[in-house]
Amino acid sequence: MTEIDTQDNGEIQEGTDYDVVVVGAGFSGLYMLHRLRDELGLSVKVVEKADDVGGTWYWNRYPGARCDSESHIYCYSFNDEILEEWEWSERYPEQPEVLEYLQFVADELDLRKDIDFETEVTSAAFDEEAGTWTVSTDDGDAVTSQYFVTAVGCLSEPYVPDFEALDDFEGEMYHTGKWPHDPVDFDDKRVAVIGTGATGIQVIPEVAKEDVERLTVFQRTPNYAVPARHRPLTDEEWESIQANYDEILEKAHNSGFGMPFETGYETAADLTMEEVEEALEPRWQEGGFRFLLAFEDLLINEETNEKVSEYLRNKIRETVDDPDLAEKLAPEDHYYGTKRPPLHTDYYKTYNEDHVSLVDVTEDPIERFTPEGIQTADDHYEFDMIILATGFDAMTGTLLQMDIRGRDGLTLDEKWNDGPQTYLGLALYGFPNMFTITGPQSPSVLSNMPVAIEHHVEWVSDTIEYLVDNDVKLIEATRAAERAWTTHNREVAEQTLYTTADSWYMNENIPDKPTVFTPYPGGIDLYHNTILEVAEKGYEGFELTEAVTDLGREGDKPQLSVMEGD
Ligand code: FAD
Ligand code: NAP
């Protein structure tokens, strides 16, 4: 931000540079800007560290980067013109197409003029005297606002493991989450990929198809991947989607996972393996996330899950020619779906290629990087290129990077020392007038995310509208409400199989992070009703403080409603 464009529309409070500062210009930040600026008439500044909109789809440009959500539901639903004008070309859009979509939305809604690109928020501090936020950026500037909204994404802080002598490697090294914008040349190169999560599973078959000399995959934990059955959308399919779009999107918004697909059977617990195969086969052939919904109790019933997991292991055994390799690729350490279930195109088949090999690092651990490649316990591997598909400091990583400070200078880092504590995944005790779009303890990553994002953005803008209309100066989650939500999140998670896996959902991918289930697992439909009900009840669980110009200098502030305790 080279110049502070002070606006004084008197909507909320005179004296701040903006009514709202939003961080991030992905799916969340773009819609947040539109709602606040175009529907509420507020002055809004979006700060984005990339040089364009797109978020995830700006950064993750690795070969094979493609959406696992089907295109017709991986989009905004709030604007009929955008829905009519934009036509998806494929069942699952590739990264460039999603990026193009978000650029199209930004242009249609004229959003760019209120976004400061190539600017990183380095700190955000709540000023108790003024009742405002001061948001500082890496160019040395700072702006003030009444509200502070984070739209920084759940998977936007790439994670590079602390491999010994990482910097010694003299070849090319790329993290998939920060892939170069210029084309990467693979010709005749010896390439390593570390990581077999959703990203590794997409990038490995694509790199194998390049003219590489050899590809070596370093796997710590195998994953269960279901075929995507990717294909272009036909005109007939697109016409049918258009004709039924309202119904499809309504169904997605009222479902547990933000997807309009039917669940199949209640349980597999009382079915024979043959019956389970019969039930799963059509969904396997259809491909995609419909497979996940075959049995309603998949994520709460070990018996059901074990049968589905065995079905998937058998599919891997059928596909991979070398039986020993097939066993290495077949997960035994976690239940299907307890780690984010990836989709794949030709992933397992790729291991039948002569130039592709696997190093199981549980048997032969990576000891250190060397100038020429990677030294494991048993071998030294020489590479020209190493691709780190090692994931993200998910859910809280990006928020914690920002040095956010609430009342009494409390840092988010201190507050979340034992894991995230929030109210509804949207707000925090001690951090008034701050909202977290798809924050931890909201459904976010357990759903088709544009649906979760729209629910949050609409709730936040409706809330700010309510506060403005009712002359409320400050909104803050109560400590009791936050504790209750954090306990509820944990208790719901403990009823599922999610907590049995060492996943990034559980913070387990990052050393020293507290082991705790980070998203809200109760379903997006139930969750959405909960946040709407909280609002209907006059913001139950929040403390609302009436507008005063000299806040912080008065004694007792009038309380519009104090819901629970402290
Ligand atoms: P993001 O898209 O992550 O955007 C956050 C933005 O905030 C980024 O542009 C970032 O640069 C910016 N930012 C962060 N910190 C700062 C700071 N301090 N200062 C300034 N700017 C900052 N979800 C699905 O539902 N279906 C899928 O198929 C799917 N596929 C995915 C594939 C990949 C490879 C990845 C990584 C994620 C995928 N997701 C998918 C999840 C995806 O992140 C969400 O669907 C969605 O794009 C999130 O949008 P967002 O705006 O909330 O966050
Ligand atoms: P990830 O799921 O966290 O996978 C990271 C991989 O790196 C794992 O295989 C992990 O092994 C491995 N790894 C990490 N540290 C390692 C170490 N020190 N040594 C060896 N291996 C190590 O990350 P991701 O694949 O980038 O996916 C993250 C999320 O992004 C997904 O779950 C999904 O939500 C989203 N995503 C979506 C899509 C899509 O929808 N198309 C595509 C890509 C990503 P362990 O499993 O043993 O930890």
XYZ file of C-alpha atoms and ligand atoms in Angstrom:
667
model
C 0.000 0.000 0.000
C 1.817 3.069 -1.125
C -0.992 5.471 -0.446
C -3.717 5.315 2.107
C -6.980 5.955 0.346
C -8.871 7.257 3.352
C -12.580 6.974 2.871
C -15.033 8.571 5.161
C -18.478 7.415 4.300
C -19.469 7.631 7.941
C -20.997 4.184 7.794
C -19.462 2.852 10.946
C -16.991 5.136 12.558
C -15.209 8.257 11.459
C -11.481 8.248 11.786
C -10.517 4.830 10.503
C -8.999 4.404 7.066
C -11.482 1.673 6.173
C -14.560 0.153 7.637
C -13.170 -3.308 6.971
C -9.757 -4.720 6.094
C -9.871 -8.190 4.548
C -6.743 -10.329 4.110
C -6.662 -12.616 1.073
C -8.105 -12.489 -2.429
C -9.084 -16.100 -3.063
C -12.644 -17.444 -3.158
C -13.283 -16.043 0.341
C -11.761 -12.581 0.104
C -13.293 -11.803 -3.285
C -16.823 -12.575 -2.173
C -16.273 -10.812 1.172
C -15.230 -7.660 -0.669
C -18.262 -7.797 -2.945
C -20.740 -8.280 -0.083
C -19.309 -5.577 2.128
C -18.631 -3.019 -0.563
C -21.431 -3.551 -3.058
C -24.253 -4.698 -0.796
C -23.514 -2.840 2.439
C -21.778 0.191 0.921
C -18.813 -0.039 3.286
C -15.269 1.042 2.566
C -13.158 -2.081 2.241
C -9.512 -2.779 1.558
C -8.358 -6.254 0.606
C -4.674 -7.029 1.092
C -3.187 -9.893 -0.939
C 0.412 -11.029 -1.074
C 0.157 -12.535 -4.567
C 0.172 -10.302 -7.638
C -3.303 -11.451 -8.672
C -6.525 -12.931 -7.340
C -7.052 -16.697 -7.027
C -5.534 -17.837 -3.713
C -5.032 -21.615 -3.891
C -5.420 -21.487 -7.661
C -2.846 -18.749 -8.018
C -0.183 -20.611 -6.045
C -0.709 -24.317 -6.855
C 0.342 -24.511 -10.515
C 2.099 -27.875 -10.412
C 1.562 -30.312 -13.296
C -1.744 -32.118 -12.752
C -3.181 -29.485 -10.383
C -6.888 -29.959 -10.724
C -9.951 -29.586 -8.574
C -11.380 -32.704 -6.900
C -14.741 -30.988 -6.535
C -16.830 -31.171 -9.684
C -16.685 -27.909 -11.563
C -20.390 -27.098 -11.536
C -20.400 -27.025 -7.741
C -16.927 -25.567 -7.251
C -18.165 -22.043 -7.821
C -20.122 -19.183 -6.337
C -23.884 -19.509 -6.215
C -24.769 -15.955 -5.231
C -24.885 -14.317 -8.648
C -27.189 -15.578 -11.409
C -25.379 -13.681 -14.149
C -22.043 -15.256 -13.255
C -23.701 -18.674 -13.138
C -25.185 -18.142 -16.574
C -22.177 -16.536 -18.216
C -19.487 -18.927 -17.020
C -19.320 -22.345 -18.641
C -17.056 -25.034 -17.209
C -15.349 -27.166 -19.822
C -14.486 -30.270 -17.800
C -15.916 -32.433 -15.047
C -13.069 -31.344 -12.740
C -11.498 -28.029 -13.698
C -7.760 -27.760 -14.071
C -5.919 -25.099 -12.084
C -5.767 -22.584 -14.985
C -9.538 -22.820 -15.482
C -10.360 -22.163 -11.808
C -7.906 -19.271 -11.803
C -9.520 -17.898 -14.954
C -12.939 -18.237 -13.297
C -11.851 -16.227 -10.267
C -10.248 -13.613 -12.521
C -13.531 -13.448 -14.456
C -15.501 -12.921 -11.232
C -13.060 -10.224 -10.103
C -13.530 -8.432 -13.425
C -17.321 -8.848 -13.526
C -17.676 -7.375 -10.057
C -14.893 -4.830 -10.522
C -13.085 -6.074 -7.444
C -9.427 -5.443 -8.289
C -9.553 -1.701 -7.621
C -9.966 -2.372 -3.893
C -7.245 -5.009 -3.630
C -3.651 -4.172 -2.779
C -1.645 -6.905 -4.481
C 1.917 -7.920 -3.685
C 1.348 -6.762 -0.144
C 1.611 -9.037 2.850
C -0.057 -8.422 6.176
C 2.678 -8.750 8.773
C 0.647 -7.844 11.843
C -2.832 -6.882 12.963
C -3.422 -5.388 16.387
C -6.603 -4.432 18.172
C -6.435 -0.970 19.718
C -8.584 -1.016 22.841
C -8.599 2.746 23.248
C -10.012 3.347 19.808
C -11.850 0.062 19.377
C -10.194 -0.353 15.981
C -7.733 -2.639 14.214
C -4.349 -1.526 12.907
C -3.179 -3.691 10.053
C 0.493 -3.455 9.096
C 2.012 -4.633 5.863
C 5.430 -5.636 4.591
C 5.861 -2.359 2.716
C 5.990 -0.520 6.023
C 2.468 0.876 5.816
C -0.348 0.514 8.308
C -4.073 1.158 7.982
C -6.834 1.229 10.549
C -10.265 -0.311 10.290
C -13.307 -1.030 12.382
C -13.408 -4.707 11.392
C -10.688 -7.161 10.508
C -11.583 -10.202 8.412
C -9.151 -12.988 7.622
C -9.791 -14.800 4.343
C -6.368 -16.411 4.247
C -7.375 -19.986 3.433
C -6.895 -23.267 5.287
C -4.153 -24.559 2.983
C -2.052 -21.564 2.073
C 1.125 -21.872 4.121
C 3.320 -24.419 2.301
C 5.157 -26.777 4.627
C 8.767 -27.742 3.997
C 9.969 -30.440 6.412
C 13.146 -29.729 8.251
C 15.258 -32.150 6.200
C 18.890 -32.077 7.178
C 21.049 -30.071 4.751
C 18.048 -29.198 2.570
C 19.882 -26.185 1.173
C 22.895 -28.244 0.147
C 21.006 -29.656 -2.834
C 22.364 -28.010 -5.968
C 19.644 -29.017 -8.420
C 16.174 -27.522 -8.907
C 13.789 -27.740 -5.970
C 10.108 -26.776 -5.982
C 7.303 -26.916 -3.467
C 4.025 -27.689 -5.226
C 2.272 -24.934 -3.260
C 4.670 -22.314 -4.634
C 5.103 -23.625 -8.137
C 6.966 -21.336 -10.601
C 4.939 -19.320 -13.105
C 7.400 -20.058 -15.894
C 7.286 -23.521 -17.470
C 9.449 -26.122 -15.739
C 11.560 -28.259 -18.053
C 11.600 -31.953 -17.114
C 13.394 -33.313 -20.174
C 15.920 -36.054 -19.404
C 15.932 -35.171 -15.731
C 16.133 -37.425 -12.717
C 13.229 -36.258 -10.612
C 12.203 -36.970 -7.007
C 8.751 -36.341 -5.557
C 8.465 -36.370 -1.770
C 4.903 -36.830 -0.525
C 1.891 -38.874 -1.553
C -1.027 -36.764 -0.323
C -3.671 -35.355 -2.682
C -0.995 -33.207 -4.335
C 1.601 -35.950 -4.782
C -1.088 -38.204 -6.222
C -1.853 -35.568 -8.859
C 1.689 -34.523 -9.687
C 3.330 -37.992 -9.850
C 1.462 -39.355 -12.939
C 1.934 -36.057 -14.779
C 5.679 -35.887 -14.136
C 5.974 -39.549 -15.129
C 4.390 -38.654 -18.494
C 7.041 -36.001 -19.123
C 10.257 -36.950 -20.858
C 12.035 -37.568 -17.559
C 14.937 -39.976 -17.240
C 13.465 -41.420 -14.067
C 11.012 -40.537 -11.333
C 11.543 -41.626 -7.734
C 8.695 -41.218 -5.262
C 9.501 -40.947 -1.563
C 6.456 -42.192 0.335
C 5.984 -42.050 4.101
C 2.312 -43.026 4.257
C 0.302 -44.525 1.412
C -3.098 -43.059 0.658
C -6.386 -44.467 -0.607
C -7.179 -42.737 -3.890
C -10.391 -43.232 -5.855
C -10.512 -42.667 -9.626
C -11.740 -39.223 -10.598
C -13.004 -40.426 -14.017
C -12.171 -37.064 -15.375
C -13.598 -36.030 -18.784
C -14.763 -32.995 -20.681
C -18.353 -31.927 -20.002
C -20.598 -32.456 -22.986
C -23.017 -29.797 -24.228
C -25.916 -31.960 -23.060
C -24.461 -32.267 -19.562
C -23.900 -28.545 -19.336
C -27.426 -27.800 -20.563
C -28.831 -30.160 -17.972
C -26.763 -28.507 -15.228
C -27.951 -25.059 -16.336
C -31.562 -26.184 -16.424
C -31.347 -27.505 -12.850
C -28.718 -25.214 -11.364
C -30.847 -23.689 -8.602
C -31.902 -27.096 -7.377
C -28.360 -28.527 -7.577
C -26.844 -25.654 -5.640
C -29.600 -25.633 -3.057
C -29.011 -29.314 -2.478
C -25.260 -28.734 -2.133
C -25.843 -25.946 0.377
C -28.157 -28.141 2.452
C -25.936 -31.208 2.497
C -23.364 -32.479 4.973
C -20.341 -32.071 2.677
C -21.467 -29.217 0.414
C -22.107 -31.650 -2.440
C -25.470 -32.498 -3.996
C -24.859 -36.253 -4.128
C -27.077 -38.930 -2.650
C -25.786 -41.198 0.083
C -26.226 -44.902 -0.618
C -26.624 -47.347 2.237
C -26.870 -46.755 5.962
C -24.068 -49.159 6.831
C -21.848 -51.921 5.529
C -21.457 -53.472 8.955
C -23.992 -56.221 8.279
C -23.044 -56.785 4.625
C -20.751 -59.503 3.297
C -17.673 -58.388 1.378
C -19.418 -59.463 -1.863
C -22.388 -57.232 -1.029
C -20.052 -54.344 -0.190
C -18.312 -54.768 -3.550
C -21.665 -54.768 -5.310
C -22.647 -51.569 -3.526
C -19.355 -49.826 -4.192
C -18.684 -50.867 -7.780
C -21.122 -48.420 -9.475
C -19.698 -45.544 -7.450
C -16.156 -46.698 -8.254
C -17.057 -46.674 -11.944
C -18.741 -43.277 -11.646
C -15.672 -41.867 -9.879
C -15.185 -38.857 -7.651
C -16.533 -37.982 -4.220
C -19.756 -39.903 -4.780
C -17.724 -42.917 -3.661
C -17.225 -41.345 -0.250
C -20.979 -41.205 0.283
C -21.709 -44.875 -0.417
C -22.215 -45.706 3.271
C -23.583 -43.177 5.711
C -21.586 -44.474 8.661
C -18.219 -44.627 6.848
C -16.582 -42.187 9.222
C -18.112 -43.388 12.452
C -18.217 -47.161 12.115
C -14.990 -49.169 12.070
C -16.665 -52.225 10.558
C -18.067 -50.319 7.602
C -14.843 -48.458 7.093
C -12.659 -51.557 7.242
C -14.725 -53.159 4.466
C -14.507 -50.077 2.267
C -10.782 -49.757 3.014
C -10.226 -53.397 2.061
C -12.156 -52.866 -1.176
C -9.783 -50.002 -1.984
C -6.676 -51.985 -1.058
C -7.843 -54.757 -3.383
C -8.223 -52.242 -6.217
C -4.609 -51.167 -5.671
C -3.488 -54.828 -5.678
C -5.369 -55.388 -8.950
C -3.707 -52.393 -10.619
C -0.075 -52.529 -9.516
C 1.826 -55.344 -11.248
C 4.510 -55.876 -8.590
C 2.799 -57.456 -5.544
C 5.397 -56.139 -3.072
C 5.025 -52.632 -4.417
C 1.224 -52.959 -4.324
C 1.413 -53.772 -0.600
C 3.571 -50.701 -0.016
C 0.988 -48.569 -1.787
C -1.971 -50.090 0.077
C -2.652 -48.241 3.345
C -3.016 -50.274 6.505
C -2.311 -47.564 9.058
C -5.503 -45.492 8.783
C -9.153 -45.787 7.863
C -10.297 -44.537 4.472
C -11.485 -40.924 4.650
C -9.785 -40.127 7.952
C -7.091 -38.382 5.911
C -8.410 -36.139 3.117
C -9.394 -38.723 0.467
C -7.704 -37.867 -2.833
C -9.012 -38.568 -6.325
C -6.629 -39.806 -8.959
C -6.089 -40.239 -12.657
C -3.699 -43.114 -13.483
C -1.866 -42.811 -10.144
C -1.425 -46.505 -9.328
C -0.840 -47.457 -12.990
C 2.097 -45.077 -13.052
C 4.058 -47.433 -10.792
C 3.981 -50.079 -13.560
C 6.221 -47.842 -15.684
C 9.856 -48.911 -15.762
C 11.184 -45.424 -15.102
C 9.086 -44.941 -11.938
C 10.111 -46.299 -8.543
C 9.105 -45.924 -4.923
C 11.199 -45.478 -1.805
C 9.260 -46.322 1.338
C 10.819 -43.961 3.865
C 9.377 -45.889 6.786
C 11.776 -48.702 5.790
C 14.548 -46.550 4.393
C 14.333 -43.093 6.005
C 15.625 -39.901 4.429
C 18.761 -38.999 6.369
C 19.770 -35.787 4.644
C 19.914 -33.877 1.400
C 23.239 -33.746 -0.408
C 24.499 -31.497 -3.223
C 23.607 -34.278 -5.690
C 20.388 -35.610 -4.197
C 19.039 -37.500 -1.199
C 20.841 -39.780 1.217
C 18.615 -42.397 2.829
C 19.665 -44.918 5.444
C 20.438 -47.476 2.704
C 21.236 -45.533 -0.448
C 22.270 -42.324 -2.096
C 19.946 -41.112 -4.884
C 21.103 -38.521 -7.408
C 18.558 -36.050 -8.774
C 18.346 -33.036 -11.041
C 15.069 -31.933 -9.505
C 13.320 -32.499 -6.181
C 9.599 -31.746 -5.884
C 8.296 -31.256 -2.373
C 4.649 -32.305 -2.254
C 4.830 -32.108 1.512
C 1.650 -30.175 2.165
C 0.770 -27.214 4.306
C 0.861 -25.847 7.808
C -2.882 -26.192 7.524
C -5.840 -24.545 9.259
C -3.915 -22.296 11.647
C -0.496 -21.846 9.999
C -1.327 -18.806 7.878
C -3.243 -17.092 10.678
C -0.383 -17.614 13.107
C 2.112 -16.209 10.601
C 0.335 -12.856 10.738
C 1.125 -11.800 14.307
C -2.461 -11.046 15.251
C -2.895 -9.358 18.627
C -6.167 -8.877 20.444
C -7.119 -7.183 23.703
C -4.307 -6.687 26.229
C -1.801 -7.456 23.477
C -2.733 -11.154 23.598
C -1.186 -12.870 20.585
C -3.000 -15.542 18.632
C 0.071 -17.703 19.149
C -0.350 -17.504 22.928
C -4.078 -18.024 22.738
C -3.757 -21.131 20.559
C -0.816 -22.640 22.371
C -2.833 -25.814 23.054
C -4.654 -25.745 19.724
C -7.277 -23.482 18.208
C -10.045 -22.129 20.399
C -12.802 -20.260 18.617
C -16.477 -19.595 18.753
C -18.078 -21.253 15.704
C -14.755 -21.097 13.865
C -15.699 -17.502 13.129
C -14.721 -15.387 16.101
C -12.434 -15.371 19.128
C -12.711 -14.270 22.714
C -10.177 -11.463 23.218
C -10.258 -10.428 19.549
C -13.255 -8.094 19.103
C -14.485 -7.220 15.617
C -12.364 -9.898 14.008
C -13.867 -12.667 11.870
C -12.133 -15.701 10.413
C -13.577 -16.996 7.128
C -13.306 -20.815 7.190
C -11.399 -20.546 10.448
C -10.435 -23.627 12.467
C -13.414 -25.337 14.140
C -15.660 -24.564 11.177
C -16.472 -27.241 8.536
C -14.207 -25.685 5.862
C -11.940 -28.435 4.522
C -14.471 -31.168 5.302
C -16.699 -29.756 2.593
C -16.803 -28.577 -0.972
C -15.291 -25.312 0.134
C -17.089 -22.664 -1.936
C -20.258 -23.666 -0.087
C -18.627 -23.253 3.330
C -17.089 -19.993 2.168
C -20.416 -18.553 1.002
C -22.058 -19.467 4.313
C -19.311 -17.712 6.246
C -19.068 -14.626 4.064
C -22.827 -14.135 4.162
C -22.945 -14.622 7.927
C -20.130 -12.113 8.486
C -21.632 -9.472 6.212
C -25.106 -9.960 7.717
C -23.544 -9.607 11.154
C -21.705 -6.413 10.270
C -24.919 -5.060 8.763
C -26.753 -5.855 11.997
C -24.052 -4.156 14.057
C -24.131 -1.031 11.909
C -27.934 -0.892 11.926
C -28.013 -1.258 15.698
C -25.175 1.126 16.454
C -23.099 -1.610 17.960
C -19.487 -0.711 18.289
C -17.907 -4.012 19.253
C -18.738 -7.669 18.946
C -16.729 -10.282 20.796
C -17.254 -13.972 21.472
C -17.598 -14.679 25.176
C -15.093 -16.904 26.860
C -17.845 -19.319 27.870
C -19.225 -19.623 24.347
C -15.752 -20.201 22.983
C -15.017 -22.886 25.559
C -18.330 -24.580 24.858
C -17.709 -24.606 21.084
C -14.160 -25.900 21.492
C -15.425 -28.705 23.728
C -18.266 -29.452 21.321
C -15.838 -29.620 18.388
C -13.646 -32.073 20.280
C -16.579 -34.204 21.422
C -18.071 -34.477 17.938
C -14.646 -35.360 16.513
C -14.179 -38.053 19.144
C -17.357 -39.756 17.949
C -15.780 -40.168 14.521
C -12.861 -42.157 13.153
C -11.089 -38.939 12.138
C -9.223 -38.799 15.423
C -7.632 -42.209 14.806
C -5.407 -40.963 11.965
C -2.168 -38.981 12.007
C -3.491 -36.405 9.582
C -3.120 -32.719 8.953
C -6.746 -32.452 10.162
C -5.230 -33.481 13.516
C -2.240 -31.113 13.164
C -0.053 -34.210 13.025
C 1.872 -33.254 9.895
C 3.766 -30.473 11.647
C 6.168 -31.347 14.458
C 5.366 -29.634 17.771
C 1.832 -28.644 16.849
C -0.685 -29.784 19.471
C -2.612 -32.895 18.477
C -6.175 -31.726 18.083
C -8.856 -32.117 15.438
C -8.992 -28.735 13.712
C -12.060 -28.543 11.417
C -15.676 -28.931 12.595
C -16.881 -32.450 11.768
C -20.607 -32.072 12.459
C -21.611 -31.443 8.823
C -22.047 -28.253 6.905
C -25.861 -28.340 6.995
C -26.054 -28.668 10.764
C -23.306 -26.099 11.227
C -24.973 -23.579 8.942
C -28.225 -23.865 10.883
C -26.268 -23.322 14.093
C -24.659 -20.070 12.988
C -27.953 -18.767 11.603
C -29.659 -19.608 14.882
C -26.969 -17.779 16.851
C -27.692 -14.668 14.783
C -31.455 -15.060 15.100
C -31.106 -15.212 18.858
C -29.452 -11.784 18.883
C -25.919 -13.164 18.582
C -26.048 -15.655 21.377
C -22.585 -16.283 22.777
C -21.316 -12.872 21.731
C -21.000 -9.722 23.756
C -22.206 -6.676 21.854
C -21.139 -3.244 23.000
C -22.979 -0.085 22.004
C -21.228 2.469 19.850
C -19.307 5.095 21.795
C -16.855 7.495 20.255
C -14.534 7.606 23.232
C -14.430 3.893 23.885
C -11.673 2.877 26.236
C -11.822 6.180 28.078
C -15.254 5.562 29.556
C -15.838 3.415 32.584
C -18.497 0.758 32.050
C -19.611 0.310 28.493
C -23.301 -0.199 27.941
C -23.930 -3.819 27.002
C -26.605 -4.502 24.439
C -26.576 -8.127 25.298
C -24.285 -10.202 27.396
C -25.098 -13.789 26.790
C -23.032 -16.228 28.734
C -20.933 -15.611 31.777
C -17.719 -13.700 31.954
P -7.083 -19.312 -0.433
O -7.489 -19.664 -1.794
O -6.017 -20.107 0.209
O -6.678 -17.779 -0.464
C -6.076 -17.157 0.632
C -5.289 -15.964 0.130
O -4.787 -15.255 1.255
C -4.085 -16.341 -0.718
O -4.169 -15.705 -1.965
C -2.892 -15.859 0.079
O -1.865 -15.359 -0.754
C -3.516 -14.752 0.909
N -2.789 -14.500 2.146
C -2.514 -15.365 3.134
N -1.834 -14.753 4.118
C -1.683 -13.471 3.734
C -1.068 -12.350 4.329
N -0.464 -12.421 5.524
N -1.086 -11.175 3.662
C -1.688 -11.071 2.446
N -2.290 -12.114 1.836
C -2.286 -13.296 2.479
N -11.319 -27.333 -1.965
C -12.433 -27.910 -2.455
O -13.519 -27.695 -1.915
N -12.377 -28.709 -3.554
C -11.226 -28.959 -4.197
O -11.216 -29.700 -5.156
C -10.037 -28.353 -3.702
N -8.865 -28.538 -4.330
C -7.725 -27.997 -3.786
C -6.507 -28.217 -4.418
C -5.343 -27.746 -3.868
C -4.038 -27.976 -4.552
C -5.374 -27.068 -2.634
C -4.117 -26.577 -1.980
C -6.583 -26.798 -2.016
C -7.772 -27.247 -2.597
N -9.013 -26.995 -2.028
C -10.140 -27.546 -2.557
C -9.114 -26.093 -0.891
C -9.051 -24.615 -1.389
O -8.056 -24.027 -0.638
C -10.413 -23.947 -1.224
O -11.364 -24.623 -2.032
C -10.463 -22.472 -1.622
O -9.776 -22.194 -2.793
C -10.006 -21.590 -0.486
O -10.226 -20.250 -0.812
P -9.845 -19.115 0.237
O -10.055 -17.834 -0.433
O -10.564 -19.342 1.508
O -8.311 -19.350 0.559
P -0.589 -33.575 2.554
O -1.863 -34.252 2.383
O -0.240 -33.038 3.884
O 0.525 -34.580 2.054
C 1.875 -34.321 2.297
C 2.661 -35.556 1.972
O 4.027 -35.308 2.296
C 2.231 -36.769 2.787
O 2.336 -37.915 2.004
C 3.244 -36.772 3.912
O 3.408 -38.033 4.521
C 4.483 -36.343 3.159
N 5.491 -35.815 4.061
C 5.385 -34.728 4.870
N 6.507 -34.576 5.576
C 7.347 -35.582 5.198
C 8.639 -35.964 5.589
N 9.325 -35.294 6.516
N 9.195 -37.051 4.995
C 8.510 -37.743 4.076
N 7.262 -37.437 3.666
C 6.699 -36.363 4.235
O -0.432 -32.340 1.527
P -1.033 -32.192 0.062
O -0.898 -33.441 -0.679
O -0.440 -30.963 -0.504
O -2.571 -31.950 0.321
C -3.004 -31.033 1.308
C -4.471 -30.789 1.107
O -4.683 -29.867 0.028
C -5.279 -31.994 0.697
O -5.517 -32.864 1.746
C -6.501 -31.350 0.118
O -7.348 -30.857 1.091
C -5.879 -30.192 -0.642
N -5.595 -30.617 -2.012
C -6.658 -30.854 -2.802
C -6.467 -31.254 -4.090
C -7.664 -31.455 -4.952
O -8.766 -31.381 -4.459
N -7.514 -31.684 -6.205
C -5.187 -31.430 -4.588
C -4.115 -31.196 -3.745
C -4.319 -30.785 -2.453
P 2.474 -38.447 5.761
O 1.130 -38.756 5.171
O 3.154 -39.600 6.350
O 2.418 -37.261 6.674
